[in-house]
PDB file of C-alpha atoms and ligand atoms in Angstrom:
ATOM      1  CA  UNK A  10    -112.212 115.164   5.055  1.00 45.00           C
ATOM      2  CA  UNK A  11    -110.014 111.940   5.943  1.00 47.00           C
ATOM      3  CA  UNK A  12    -106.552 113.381   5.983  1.00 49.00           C
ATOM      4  CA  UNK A  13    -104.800 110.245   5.696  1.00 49.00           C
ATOM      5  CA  UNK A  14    -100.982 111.505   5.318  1.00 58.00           C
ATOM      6  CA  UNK A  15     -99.302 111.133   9.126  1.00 65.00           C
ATOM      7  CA  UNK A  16     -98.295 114.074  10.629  1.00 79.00           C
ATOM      8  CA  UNK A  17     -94.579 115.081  10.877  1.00 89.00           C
ATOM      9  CA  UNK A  18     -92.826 115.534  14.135  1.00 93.00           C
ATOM     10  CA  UNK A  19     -90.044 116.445  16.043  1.00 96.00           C
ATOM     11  CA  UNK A  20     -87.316 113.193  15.825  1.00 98.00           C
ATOM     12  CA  UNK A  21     -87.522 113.224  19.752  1.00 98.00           C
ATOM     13  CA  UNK A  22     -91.589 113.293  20.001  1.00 98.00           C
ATOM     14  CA  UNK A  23     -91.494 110.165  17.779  1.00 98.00           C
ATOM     15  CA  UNK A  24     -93.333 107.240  19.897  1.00 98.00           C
ATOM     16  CA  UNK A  25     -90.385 104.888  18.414  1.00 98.00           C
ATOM     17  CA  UNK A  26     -88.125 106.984  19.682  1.00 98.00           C
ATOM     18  CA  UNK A  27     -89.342 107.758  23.354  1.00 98.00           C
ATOM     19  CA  UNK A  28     -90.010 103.821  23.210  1.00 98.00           C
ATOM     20  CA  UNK A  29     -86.349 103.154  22.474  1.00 99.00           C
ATOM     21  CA  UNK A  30     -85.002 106.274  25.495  1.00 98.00           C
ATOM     22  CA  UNK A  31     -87.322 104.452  27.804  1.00 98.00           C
ATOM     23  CA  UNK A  32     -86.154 100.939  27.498  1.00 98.00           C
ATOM     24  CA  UNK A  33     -82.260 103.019  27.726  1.00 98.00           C
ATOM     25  CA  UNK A  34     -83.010 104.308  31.029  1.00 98.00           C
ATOM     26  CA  UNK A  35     -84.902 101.156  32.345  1.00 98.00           C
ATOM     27  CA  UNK A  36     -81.775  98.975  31.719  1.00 98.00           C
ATOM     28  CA  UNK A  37     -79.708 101.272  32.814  1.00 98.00           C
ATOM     29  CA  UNK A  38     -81.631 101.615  36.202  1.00 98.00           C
ATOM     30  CA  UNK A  39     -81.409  97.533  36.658  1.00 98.00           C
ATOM     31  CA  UNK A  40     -77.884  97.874  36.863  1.00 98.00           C
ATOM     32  CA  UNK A  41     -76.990  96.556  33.270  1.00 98.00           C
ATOM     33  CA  UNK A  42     -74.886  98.783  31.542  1.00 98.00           C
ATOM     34  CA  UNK A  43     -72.016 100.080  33.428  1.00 98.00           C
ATOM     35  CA  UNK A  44     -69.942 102.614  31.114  1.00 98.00           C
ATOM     36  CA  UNK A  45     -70.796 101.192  27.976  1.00 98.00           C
ATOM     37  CA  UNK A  46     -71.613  97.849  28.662  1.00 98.00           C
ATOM     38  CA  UNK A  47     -74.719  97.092  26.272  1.00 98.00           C
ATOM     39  CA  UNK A  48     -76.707  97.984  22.826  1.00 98.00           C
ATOM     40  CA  UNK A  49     -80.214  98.419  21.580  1.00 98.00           C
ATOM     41  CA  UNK A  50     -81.478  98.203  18.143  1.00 99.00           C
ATOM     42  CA  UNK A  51     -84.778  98.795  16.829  1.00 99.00           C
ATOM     43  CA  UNK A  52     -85.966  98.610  12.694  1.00 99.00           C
ATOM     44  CA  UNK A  53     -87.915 100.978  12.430  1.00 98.00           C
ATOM     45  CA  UNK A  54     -91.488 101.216  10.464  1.00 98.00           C
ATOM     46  CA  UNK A  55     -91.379 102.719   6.875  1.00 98.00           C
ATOM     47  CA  UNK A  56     -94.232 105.071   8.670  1.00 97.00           C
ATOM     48  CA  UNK A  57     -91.978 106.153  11.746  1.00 98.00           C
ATOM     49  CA  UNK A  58     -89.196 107.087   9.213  1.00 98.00           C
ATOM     50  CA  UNK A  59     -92.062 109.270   7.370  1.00 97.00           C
ATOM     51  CA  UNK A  60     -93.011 110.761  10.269  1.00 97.00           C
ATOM     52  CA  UNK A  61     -89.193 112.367  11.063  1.00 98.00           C
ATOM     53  CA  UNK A  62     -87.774 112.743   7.980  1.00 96.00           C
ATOM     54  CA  UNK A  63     -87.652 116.646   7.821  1.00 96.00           C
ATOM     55  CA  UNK A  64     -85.256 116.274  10.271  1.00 97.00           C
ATOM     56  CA  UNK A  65     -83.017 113.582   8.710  1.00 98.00           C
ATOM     57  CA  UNK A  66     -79.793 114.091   6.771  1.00 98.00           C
ATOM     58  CA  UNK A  67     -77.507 111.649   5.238  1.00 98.00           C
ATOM     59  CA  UNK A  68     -74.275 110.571   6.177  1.00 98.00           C
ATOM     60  CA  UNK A  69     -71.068 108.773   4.806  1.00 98.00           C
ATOM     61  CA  UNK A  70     -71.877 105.780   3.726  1.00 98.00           C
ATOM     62  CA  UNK A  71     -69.833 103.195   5.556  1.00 98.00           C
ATOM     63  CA  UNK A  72     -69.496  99.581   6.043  1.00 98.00           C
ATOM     64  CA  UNK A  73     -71.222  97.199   8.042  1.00 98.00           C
ATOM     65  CA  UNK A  74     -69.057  94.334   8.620  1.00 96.00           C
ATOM     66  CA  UNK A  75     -71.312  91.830   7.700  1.00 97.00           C
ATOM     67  CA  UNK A  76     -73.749  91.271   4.452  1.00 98.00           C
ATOM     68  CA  UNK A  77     -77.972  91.773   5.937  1.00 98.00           C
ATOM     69  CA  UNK A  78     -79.548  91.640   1.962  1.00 98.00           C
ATOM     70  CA  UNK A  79     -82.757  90.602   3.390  1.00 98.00           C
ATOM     71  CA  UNK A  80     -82.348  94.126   5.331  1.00 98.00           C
ATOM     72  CA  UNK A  81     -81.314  96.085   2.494  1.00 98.00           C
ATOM     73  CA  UNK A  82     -82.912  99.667   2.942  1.00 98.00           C
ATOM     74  CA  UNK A  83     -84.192  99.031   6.285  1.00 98.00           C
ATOM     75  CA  UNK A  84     -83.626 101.597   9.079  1.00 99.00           C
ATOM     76  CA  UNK A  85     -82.721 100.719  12.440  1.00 99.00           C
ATOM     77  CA  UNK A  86     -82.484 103.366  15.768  1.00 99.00           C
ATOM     78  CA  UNK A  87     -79.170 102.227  17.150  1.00 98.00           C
ATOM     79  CA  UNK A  88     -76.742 102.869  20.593  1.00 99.00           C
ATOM     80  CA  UNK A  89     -73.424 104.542  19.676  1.00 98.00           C
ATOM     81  CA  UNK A  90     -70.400 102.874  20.227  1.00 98.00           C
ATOM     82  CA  UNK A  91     -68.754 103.712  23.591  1.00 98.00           C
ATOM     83  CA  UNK A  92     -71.527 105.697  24.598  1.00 98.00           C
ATOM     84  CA  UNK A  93     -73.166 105.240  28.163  1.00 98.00           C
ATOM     85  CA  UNK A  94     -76.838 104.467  28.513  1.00 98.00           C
ATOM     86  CA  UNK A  95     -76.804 106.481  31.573  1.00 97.00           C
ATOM     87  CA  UNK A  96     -76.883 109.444  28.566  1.00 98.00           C
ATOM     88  CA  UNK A  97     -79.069 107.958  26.508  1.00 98.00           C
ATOM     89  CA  UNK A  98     -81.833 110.120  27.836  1.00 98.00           C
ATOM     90  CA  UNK A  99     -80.021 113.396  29.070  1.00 98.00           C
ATOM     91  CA  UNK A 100     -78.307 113.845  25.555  1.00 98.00           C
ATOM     92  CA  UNK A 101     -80.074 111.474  22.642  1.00 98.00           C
ATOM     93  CA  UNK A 102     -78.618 113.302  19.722  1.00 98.00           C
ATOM     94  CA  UNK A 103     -74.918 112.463  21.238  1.00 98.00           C
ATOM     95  CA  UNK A 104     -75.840 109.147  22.417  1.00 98.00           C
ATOM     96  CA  UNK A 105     -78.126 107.437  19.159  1.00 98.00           C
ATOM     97  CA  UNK A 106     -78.584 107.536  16.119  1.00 98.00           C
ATOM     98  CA  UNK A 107     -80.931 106.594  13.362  1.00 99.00           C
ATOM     99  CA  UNK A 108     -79.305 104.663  10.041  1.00 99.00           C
ATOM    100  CA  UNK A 109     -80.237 103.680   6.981  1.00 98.00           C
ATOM    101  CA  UNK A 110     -78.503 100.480   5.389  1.00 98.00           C
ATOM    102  CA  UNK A 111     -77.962 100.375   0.985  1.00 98.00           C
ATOM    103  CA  UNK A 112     -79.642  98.533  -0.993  1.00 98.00           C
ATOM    104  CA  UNK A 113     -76.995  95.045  -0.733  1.00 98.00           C
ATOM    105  CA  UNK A 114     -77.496  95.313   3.153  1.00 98.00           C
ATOM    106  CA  UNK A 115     -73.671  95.925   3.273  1.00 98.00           C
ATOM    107  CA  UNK A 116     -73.660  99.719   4.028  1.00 98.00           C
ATOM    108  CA  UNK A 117     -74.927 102.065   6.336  1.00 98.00           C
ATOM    109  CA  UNK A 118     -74.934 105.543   6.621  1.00 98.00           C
ATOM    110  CA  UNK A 119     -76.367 107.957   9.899  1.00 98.00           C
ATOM    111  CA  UNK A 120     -79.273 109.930   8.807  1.00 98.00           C
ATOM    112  CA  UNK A 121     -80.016 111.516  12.594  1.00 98.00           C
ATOM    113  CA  UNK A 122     -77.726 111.982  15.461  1.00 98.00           C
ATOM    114  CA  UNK A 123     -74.189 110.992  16.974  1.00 98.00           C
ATOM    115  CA  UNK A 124     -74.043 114.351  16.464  1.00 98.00           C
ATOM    116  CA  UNK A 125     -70.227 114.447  18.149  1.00 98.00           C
ATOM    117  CA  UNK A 126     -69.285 111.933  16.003  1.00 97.00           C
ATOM    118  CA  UNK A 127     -68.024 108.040  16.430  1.00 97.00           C
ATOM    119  CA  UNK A 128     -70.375 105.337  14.988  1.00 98.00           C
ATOM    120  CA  UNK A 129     -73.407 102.505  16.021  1.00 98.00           C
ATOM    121  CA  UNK A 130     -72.078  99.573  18.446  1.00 98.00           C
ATOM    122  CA  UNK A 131     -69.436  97.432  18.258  1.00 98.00           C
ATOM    123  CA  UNK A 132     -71.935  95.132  17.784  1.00 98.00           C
ATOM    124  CA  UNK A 133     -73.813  96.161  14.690  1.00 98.00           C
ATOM    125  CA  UNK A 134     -72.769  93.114  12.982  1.00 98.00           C
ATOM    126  CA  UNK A 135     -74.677  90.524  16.134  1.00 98.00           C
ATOM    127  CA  UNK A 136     -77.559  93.035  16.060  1.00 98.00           C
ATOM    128  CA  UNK A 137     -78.197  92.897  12.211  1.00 98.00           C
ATOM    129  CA  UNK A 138     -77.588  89.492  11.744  1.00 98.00           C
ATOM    130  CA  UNK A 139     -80.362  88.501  14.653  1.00 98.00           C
ATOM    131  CA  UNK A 140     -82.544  90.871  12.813  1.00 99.00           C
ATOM    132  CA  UNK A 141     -82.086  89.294   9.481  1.00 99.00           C
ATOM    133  CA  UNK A 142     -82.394  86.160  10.812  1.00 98.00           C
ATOM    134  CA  UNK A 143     -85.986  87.394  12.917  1.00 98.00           C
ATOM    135  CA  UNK A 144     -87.354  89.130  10.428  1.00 98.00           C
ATOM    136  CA  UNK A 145     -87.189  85.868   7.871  1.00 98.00           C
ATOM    137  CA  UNK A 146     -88.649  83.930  10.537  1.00 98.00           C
ATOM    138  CA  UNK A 147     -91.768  86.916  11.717  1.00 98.00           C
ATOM    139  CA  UNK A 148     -91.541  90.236  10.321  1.00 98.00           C
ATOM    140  CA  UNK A 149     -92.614  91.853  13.684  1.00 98.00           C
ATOM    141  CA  UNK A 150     -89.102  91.181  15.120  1.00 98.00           C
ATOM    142  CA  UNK A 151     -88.120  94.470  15.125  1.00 99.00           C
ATOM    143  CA  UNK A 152     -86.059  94.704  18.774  1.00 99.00           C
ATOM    144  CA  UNK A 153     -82.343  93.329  19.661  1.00 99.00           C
ATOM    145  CA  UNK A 154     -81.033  93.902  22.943  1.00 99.00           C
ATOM    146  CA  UNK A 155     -77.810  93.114  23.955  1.00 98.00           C
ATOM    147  CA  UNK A 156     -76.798  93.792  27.950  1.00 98.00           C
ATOM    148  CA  UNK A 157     -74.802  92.926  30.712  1.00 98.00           C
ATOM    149  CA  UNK A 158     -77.446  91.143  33.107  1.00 98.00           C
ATOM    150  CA  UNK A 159     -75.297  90.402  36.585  1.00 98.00           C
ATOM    151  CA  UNK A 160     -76.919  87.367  37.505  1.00 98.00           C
ATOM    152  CA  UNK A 161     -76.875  85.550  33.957  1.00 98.00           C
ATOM    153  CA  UNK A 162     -73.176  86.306  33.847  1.00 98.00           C
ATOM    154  CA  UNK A 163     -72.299  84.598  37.032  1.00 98.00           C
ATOM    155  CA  UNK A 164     -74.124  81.453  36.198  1.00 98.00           C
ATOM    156  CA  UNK A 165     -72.496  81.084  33.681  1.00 98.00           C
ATOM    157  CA  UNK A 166     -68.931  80.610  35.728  1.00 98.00           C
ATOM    158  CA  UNK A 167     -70.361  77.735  37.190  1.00 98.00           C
ATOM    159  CA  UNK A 168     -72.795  76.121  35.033  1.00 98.00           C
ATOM    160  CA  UNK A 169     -71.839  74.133  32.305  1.00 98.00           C
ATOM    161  CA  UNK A 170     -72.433  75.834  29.022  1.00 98.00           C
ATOM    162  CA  UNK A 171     -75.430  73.719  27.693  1.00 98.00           C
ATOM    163  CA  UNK A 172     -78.252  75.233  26.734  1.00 98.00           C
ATOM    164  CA  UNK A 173     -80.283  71.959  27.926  1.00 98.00           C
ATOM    165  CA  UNK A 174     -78.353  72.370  31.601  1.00 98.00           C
ATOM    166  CA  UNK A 175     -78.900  76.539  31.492  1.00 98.00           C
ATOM    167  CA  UNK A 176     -82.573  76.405  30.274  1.00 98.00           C
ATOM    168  CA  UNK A 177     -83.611  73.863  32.944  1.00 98.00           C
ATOM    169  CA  UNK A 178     -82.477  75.694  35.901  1.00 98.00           C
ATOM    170  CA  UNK A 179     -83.728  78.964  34.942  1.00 98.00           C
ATOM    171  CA  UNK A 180     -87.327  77.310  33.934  1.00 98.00           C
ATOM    172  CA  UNK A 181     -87.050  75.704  37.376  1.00 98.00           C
ATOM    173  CA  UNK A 182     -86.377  79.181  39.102  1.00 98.00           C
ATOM    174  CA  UNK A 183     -89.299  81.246  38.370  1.00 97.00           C
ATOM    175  CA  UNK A 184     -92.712  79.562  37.290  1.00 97.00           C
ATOM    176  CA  UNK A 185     -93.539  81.912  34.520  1.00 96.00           C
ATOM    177  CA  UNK A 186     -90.359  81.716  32.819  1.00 98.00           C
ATOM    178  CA  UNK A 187     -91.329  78.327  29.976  1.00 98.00           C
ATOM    179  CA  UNK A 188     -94.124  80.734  29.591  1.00 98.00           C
ATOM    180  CA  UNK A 189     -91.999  83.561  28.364  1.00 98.00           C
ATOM    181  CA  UNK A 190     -89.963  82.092  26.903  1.00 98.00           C
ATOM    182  CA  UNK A 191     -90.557  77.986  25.874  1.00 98.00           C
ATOM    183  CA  UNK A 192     -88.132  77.170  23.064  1.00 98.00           C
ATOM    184  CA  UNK A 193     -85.823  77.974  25.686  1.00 98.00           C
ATOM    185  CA  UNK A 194     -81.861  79.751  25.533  1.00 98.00           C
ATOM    186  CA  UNK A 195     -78.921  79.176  23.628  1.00 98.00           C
ATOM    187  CA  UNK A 196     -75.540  79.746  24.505  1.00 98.00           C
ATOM    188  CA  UNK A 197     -72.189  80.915  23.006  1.00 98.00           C
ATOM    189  CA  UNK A 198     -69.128  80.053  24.291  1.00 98.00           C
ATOM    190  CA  UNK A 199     -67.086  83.328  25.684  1.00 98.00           C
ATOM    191  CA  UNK A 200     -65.865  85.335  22.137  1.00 98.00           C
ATOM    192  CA  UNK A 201     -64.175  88.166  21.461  1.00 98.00           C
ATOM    193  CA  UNK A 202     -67.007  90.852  21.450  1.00 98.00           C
ATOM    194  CA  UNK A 203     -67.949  93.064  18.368  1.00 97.00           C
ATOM    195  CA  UNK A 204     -67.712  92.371  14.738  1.00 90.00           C
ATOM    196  CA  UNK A 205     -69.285  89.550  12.422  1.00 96.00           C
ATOM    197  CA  UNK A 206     -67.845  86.221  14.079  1.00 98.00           C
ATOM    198  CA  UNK A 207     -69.508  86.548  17.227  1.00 98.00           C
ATOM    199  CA  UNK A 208     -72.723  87.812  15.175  1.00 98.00           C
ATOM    200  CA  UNK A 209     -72.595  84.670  13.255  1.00 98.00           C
ATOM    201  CA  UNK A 210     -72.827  82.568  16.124  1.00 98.00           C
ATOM    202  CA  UNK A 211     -75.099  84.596  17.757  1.00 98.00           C
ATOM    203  CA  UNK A 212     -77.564  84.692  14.497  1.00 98.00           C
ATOM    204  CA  UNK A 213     -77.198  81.360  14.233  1.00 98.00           C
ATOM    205  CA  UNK A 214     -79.073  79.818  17.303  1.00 98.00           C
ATOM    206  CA  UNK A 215     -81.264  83.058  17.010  1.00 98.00           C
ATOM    207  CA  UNK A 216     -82.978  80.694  14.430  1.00 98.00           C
ATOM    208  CA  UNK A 217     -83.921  78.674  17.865  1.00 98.00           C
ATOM    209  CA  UNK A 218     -84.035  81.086  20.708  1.00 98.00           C
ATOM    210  CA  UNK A 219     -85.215  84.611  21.380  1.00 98.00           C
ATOM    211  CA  UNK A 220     -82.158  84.508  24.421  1.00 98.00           C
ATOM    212  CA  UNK A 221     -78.544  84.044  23.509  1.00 99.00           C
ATOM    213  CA  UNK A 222     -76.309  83.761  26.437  1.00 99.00           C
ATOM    214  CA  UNK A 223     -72.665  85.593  25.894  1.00 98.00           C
ATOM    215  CA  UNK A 224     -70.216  83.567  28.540  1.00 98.00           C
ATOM    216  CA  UNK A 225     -68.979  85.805  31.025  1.00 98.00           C
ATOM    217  CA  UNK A 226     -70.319  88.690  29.043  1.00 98.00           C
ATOM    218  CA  UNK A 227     -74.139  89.172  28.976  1.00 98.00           C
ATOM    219  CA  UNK A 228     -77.510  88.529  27.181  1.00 98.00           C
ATOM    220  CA  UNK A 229     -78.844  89.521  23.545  1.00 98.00           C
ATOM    221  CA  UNK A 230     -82.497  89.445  23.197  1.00 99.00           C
ATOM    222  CA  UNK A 231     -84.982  89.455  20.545  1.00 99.00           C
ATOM    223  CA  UNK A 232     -88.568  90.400  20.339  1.00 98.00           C
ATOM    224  CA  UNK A 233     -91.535  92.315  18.783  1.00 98.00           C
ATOM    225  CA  UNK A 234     -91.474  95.295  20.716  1.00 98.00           C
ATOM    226  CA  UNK A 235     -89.843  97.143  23.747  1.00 98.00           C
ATOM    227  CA  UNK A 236     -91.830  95.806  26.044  1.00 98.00           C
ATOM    228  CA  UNK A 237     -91.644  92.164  24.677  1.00 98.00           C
ATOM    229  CA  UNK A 238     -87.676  92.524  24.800  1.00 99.00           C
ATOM    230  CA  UNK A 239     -86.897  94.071  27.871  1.00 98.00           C
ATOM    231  CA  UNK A 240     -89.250  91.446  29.799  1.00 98.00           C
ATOM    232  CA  UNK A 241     -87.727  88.917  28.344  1.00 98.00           C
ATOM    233  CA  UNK A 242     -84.418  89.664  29.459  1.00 98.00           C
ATOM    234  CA  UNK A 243     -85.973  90.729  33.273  1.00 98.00           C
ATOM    235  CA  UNK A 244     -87.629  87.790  33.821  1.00 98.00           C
ATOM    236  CA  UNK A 245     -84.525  85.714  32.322  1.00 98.00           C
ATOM    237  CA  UNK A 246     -82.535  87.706  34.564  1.00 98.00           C
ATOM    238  CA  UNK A 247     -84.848  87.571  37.543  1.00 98.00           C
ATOM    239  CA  UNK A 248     -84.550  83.691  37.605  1.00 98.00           C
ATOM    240  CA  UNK A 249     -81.194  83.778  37.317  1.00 98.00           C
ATOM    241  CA  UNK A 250     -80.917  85.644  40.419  1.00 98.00           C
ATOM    242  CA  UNK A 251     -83.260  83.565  42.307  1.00 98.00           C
ATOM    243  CA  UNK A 252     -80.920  81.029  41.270  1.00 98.00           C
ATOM    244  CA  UNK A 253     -77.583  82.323  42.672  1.00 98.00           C
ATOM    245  CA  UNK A 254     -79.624  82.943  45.568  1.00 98.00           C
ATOM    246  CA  UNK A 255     -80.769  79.351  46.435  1.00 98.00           C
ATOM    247  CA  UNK A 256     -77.030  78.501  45.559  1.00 98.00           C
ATOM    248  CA  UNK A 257     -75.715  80.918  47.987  1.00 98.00           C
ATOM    249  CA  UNK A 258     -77.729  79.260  50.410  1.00 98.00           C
ATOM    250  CA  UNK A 259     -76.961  75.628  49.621  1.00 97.00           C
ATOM    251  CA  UNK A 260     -75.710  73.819  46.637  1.00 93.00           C
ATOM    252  CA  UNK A 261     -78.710  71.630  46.851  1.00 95.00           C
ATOM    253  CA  UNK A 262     -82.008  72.068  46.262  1.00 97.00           C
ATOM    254  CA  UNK A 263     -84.496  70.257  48.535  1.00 97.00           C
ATOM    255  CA  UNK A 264     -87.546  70.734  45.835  1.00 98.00           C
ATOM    256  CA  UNK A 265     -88.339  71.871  42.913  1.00 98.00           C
ATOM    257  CA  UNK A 266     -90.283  72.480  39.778  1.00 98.00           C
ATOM    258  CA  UNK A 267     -90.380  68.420  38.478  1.00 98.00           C
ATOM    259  CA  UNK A 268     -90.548  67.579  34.839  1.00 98.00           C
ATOM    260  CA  UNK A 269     -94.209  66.412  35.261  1.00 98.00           C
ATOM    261  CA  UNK A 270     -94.916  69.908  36.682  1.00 98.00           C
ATOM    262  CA  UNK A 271     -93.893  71.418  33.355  1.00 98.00           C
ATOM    263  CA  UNK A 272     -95.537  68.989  30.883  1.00 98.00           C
ATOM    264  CA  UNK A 273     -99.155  70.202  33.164  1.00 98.00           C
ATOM    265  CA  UNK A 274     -98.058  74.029  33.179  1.00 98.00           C
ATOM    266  CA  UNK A 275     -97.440  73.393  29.390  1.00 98.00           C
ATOM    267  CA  UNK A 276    -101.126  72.066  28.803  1.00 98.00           C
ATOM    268  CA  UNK A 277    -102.853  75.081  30.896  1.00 97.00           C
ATOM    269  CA  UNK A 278    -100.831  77.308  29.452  1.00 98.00           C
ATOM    270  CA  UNK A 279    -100.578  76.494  25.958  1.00 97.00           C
ATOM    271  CA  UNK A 280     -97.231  76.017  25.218  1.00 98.00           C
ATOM    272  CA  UNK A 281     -94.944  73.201  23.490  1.00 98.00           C
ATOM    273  CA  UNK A 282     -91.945  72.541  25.996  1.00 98.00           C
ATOM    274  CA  UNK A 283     -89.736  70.820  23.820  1.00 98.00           C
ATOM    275  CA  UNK A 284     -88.683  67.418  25.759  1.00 98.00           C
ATOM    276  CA  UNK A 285     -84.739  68.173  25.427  1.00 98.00           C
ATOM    277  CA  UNK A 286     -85.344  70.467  28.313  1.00 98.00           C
ATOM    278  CA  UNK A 287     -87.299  67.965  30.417  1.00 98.00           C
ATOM    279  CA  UNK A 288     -85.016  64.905  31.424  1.00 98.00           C
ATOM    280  CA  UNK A 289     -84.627  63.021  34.613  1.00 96.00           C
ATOM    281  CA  UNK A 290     -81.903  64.382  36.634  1.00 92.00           C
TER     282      UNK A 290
HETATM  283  P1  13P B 317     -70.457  99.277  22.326  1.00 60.95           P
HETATM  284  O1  13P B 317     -70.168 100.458  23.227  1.00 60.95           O
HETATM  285  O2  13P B 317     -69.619  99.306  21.076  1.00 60.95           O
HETATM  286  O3  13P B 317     -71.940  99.154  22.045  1.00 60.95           O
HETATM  287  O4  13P B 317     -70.009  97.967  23.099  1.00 60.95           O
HETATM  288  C1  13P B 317     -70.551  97.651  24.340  1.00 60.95           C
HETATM  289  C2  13P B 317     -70.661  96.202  24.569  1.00 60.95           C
HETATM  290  O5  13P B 317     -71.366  95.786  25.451  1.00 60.95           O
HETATM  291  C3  13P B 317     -69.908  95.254  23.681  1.00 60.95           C
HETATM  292  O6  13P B 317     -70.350  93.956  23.845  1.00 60.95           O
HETATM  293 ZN1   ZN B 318     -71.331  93.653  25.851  1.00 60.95          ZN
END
């Protein structure tokens, strides 16, 4: 007999979950999140929340900070606010937690873990408003990442903040990156972090991008899955440091990845490289 109800499992055995520890401990390992410094989100499948929900309890509800009604009974596996990603995988239930938002997309409440108290990111506000905004675009957005990439942040002390200027030079930097990602980055001006205005920038030119550049402050990401997310912001991240590298060694370049170049790579590799990005220097 075809036994087609999913088995039930131990909130920490959950694939979603291990997924979401493992992406924790690879950024933390990069270098990325010193202290604090960064969040993950993740919306979880109505069939993931099945398959831990013996072990889920409800919370207060409390509010978001920002209206999500396209997100309204959604559950998303969350960071804690102030709480270091170096923990994420020693101590999960102190670190994370699972939350459910009400049916208006204006409330939340913790249904597993932060088990010492406190409450999801600063940053809940960014986070859901990228996923709202994903999620009307391609339901199988289901990953924000926000984190503190070195190199990213020190370009942007001495590039100009224009996301024509910033996507050019890291497309130029690392072949593969118009391949990863072609519609290229946007970029907000520094903000104060955490809370809804910086969200509503942030949301906004998530309508564009899958990488939003924080001046002075870091990266947020979007994508289907772990892997999808995190690569983006290496390989982002990866040019950018090949970039501070060839500046460290002269403020020139002698060659480079041409315009042309990219208009061929775009053919082969089937992408549309939208011609903002391509001008004559
Ligand atoms: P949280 O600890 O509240 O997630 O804040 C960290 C951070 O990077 C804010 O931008
Ligand atoms: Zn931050």
């Amino acid at each position: 007999m075809v036994n087609e109800k999913r088995k039930m499992m131990k909130f920490l055995d959950a694939e979603f979950v291990k997924g979401f520890i493992r992406m924790a401990t690879d950024g933390c390992n990069m270098g990325w999140h010193e202290r604090n410094g960064g969040n993950l989100s993740y919306r979880v499948k109505p069939y993931e929340v099945d398959e831990v929900k013996e072990e889920l309890k409800a919370g207060e509800w409390r509010e978001i900070g920002a209206a999500v009604p396209n997100l309204a009974r959604e559950y998303f596996l969350v960071t804690g606010s102030g709480k270091f990603f170096r923990n994420v995988q020693d101590k999960p239930e102190d670190s994370i937690c699972l939350i459910e938002l009400d049916e208006k997309g204006e409330n939340y409440r913790i249904m597993w873990g932060l088990v010492n108290g406190g409450r999801p990111t600063s940053e809940l506000p960014s986070h859901l408003m990228s996923h709202e905004v994903k999620f009307l675009k391609n339901p199988e957005y289901r990953v924000i990442y926000h984190t503190h990439t070195t190199n990213i942040i020190a370009l942007t002390f001495v590039l100009p903040l224009d996301e024509k200027v910033i996507t050019r030079e890291l497309w130029e930097m690392a072949t593969e990156c118009p391949v990863v990602f072609p519609d290229g980055v946007g970029v907000v001006p520094w903000m104060v972090p955490g809370g809804r205005e910086i969200g509503v920038e942030t949301s906004e030119l998530m309508k564009s991008y899958d990488i939003v550049i924080w001046a002075h402050h870091g990266i947020v990401v979007a994508g289907t899955d772990f892997d999808i997310a995190f690569g983006l912001a290496h390989t982002a991240e990866k040019s950018a440091e090949i970039l501070v590298k060839t500046l460290s060694m002269s403020p020139k370049k002698l060659q480079t990845i041409t315009p042309q170049n990219f208009r061929d790579l775009a053919v082969d590799f089937k992408v549309t490289l939208p011609e903002k990005f391509l001008y004559e220097k």
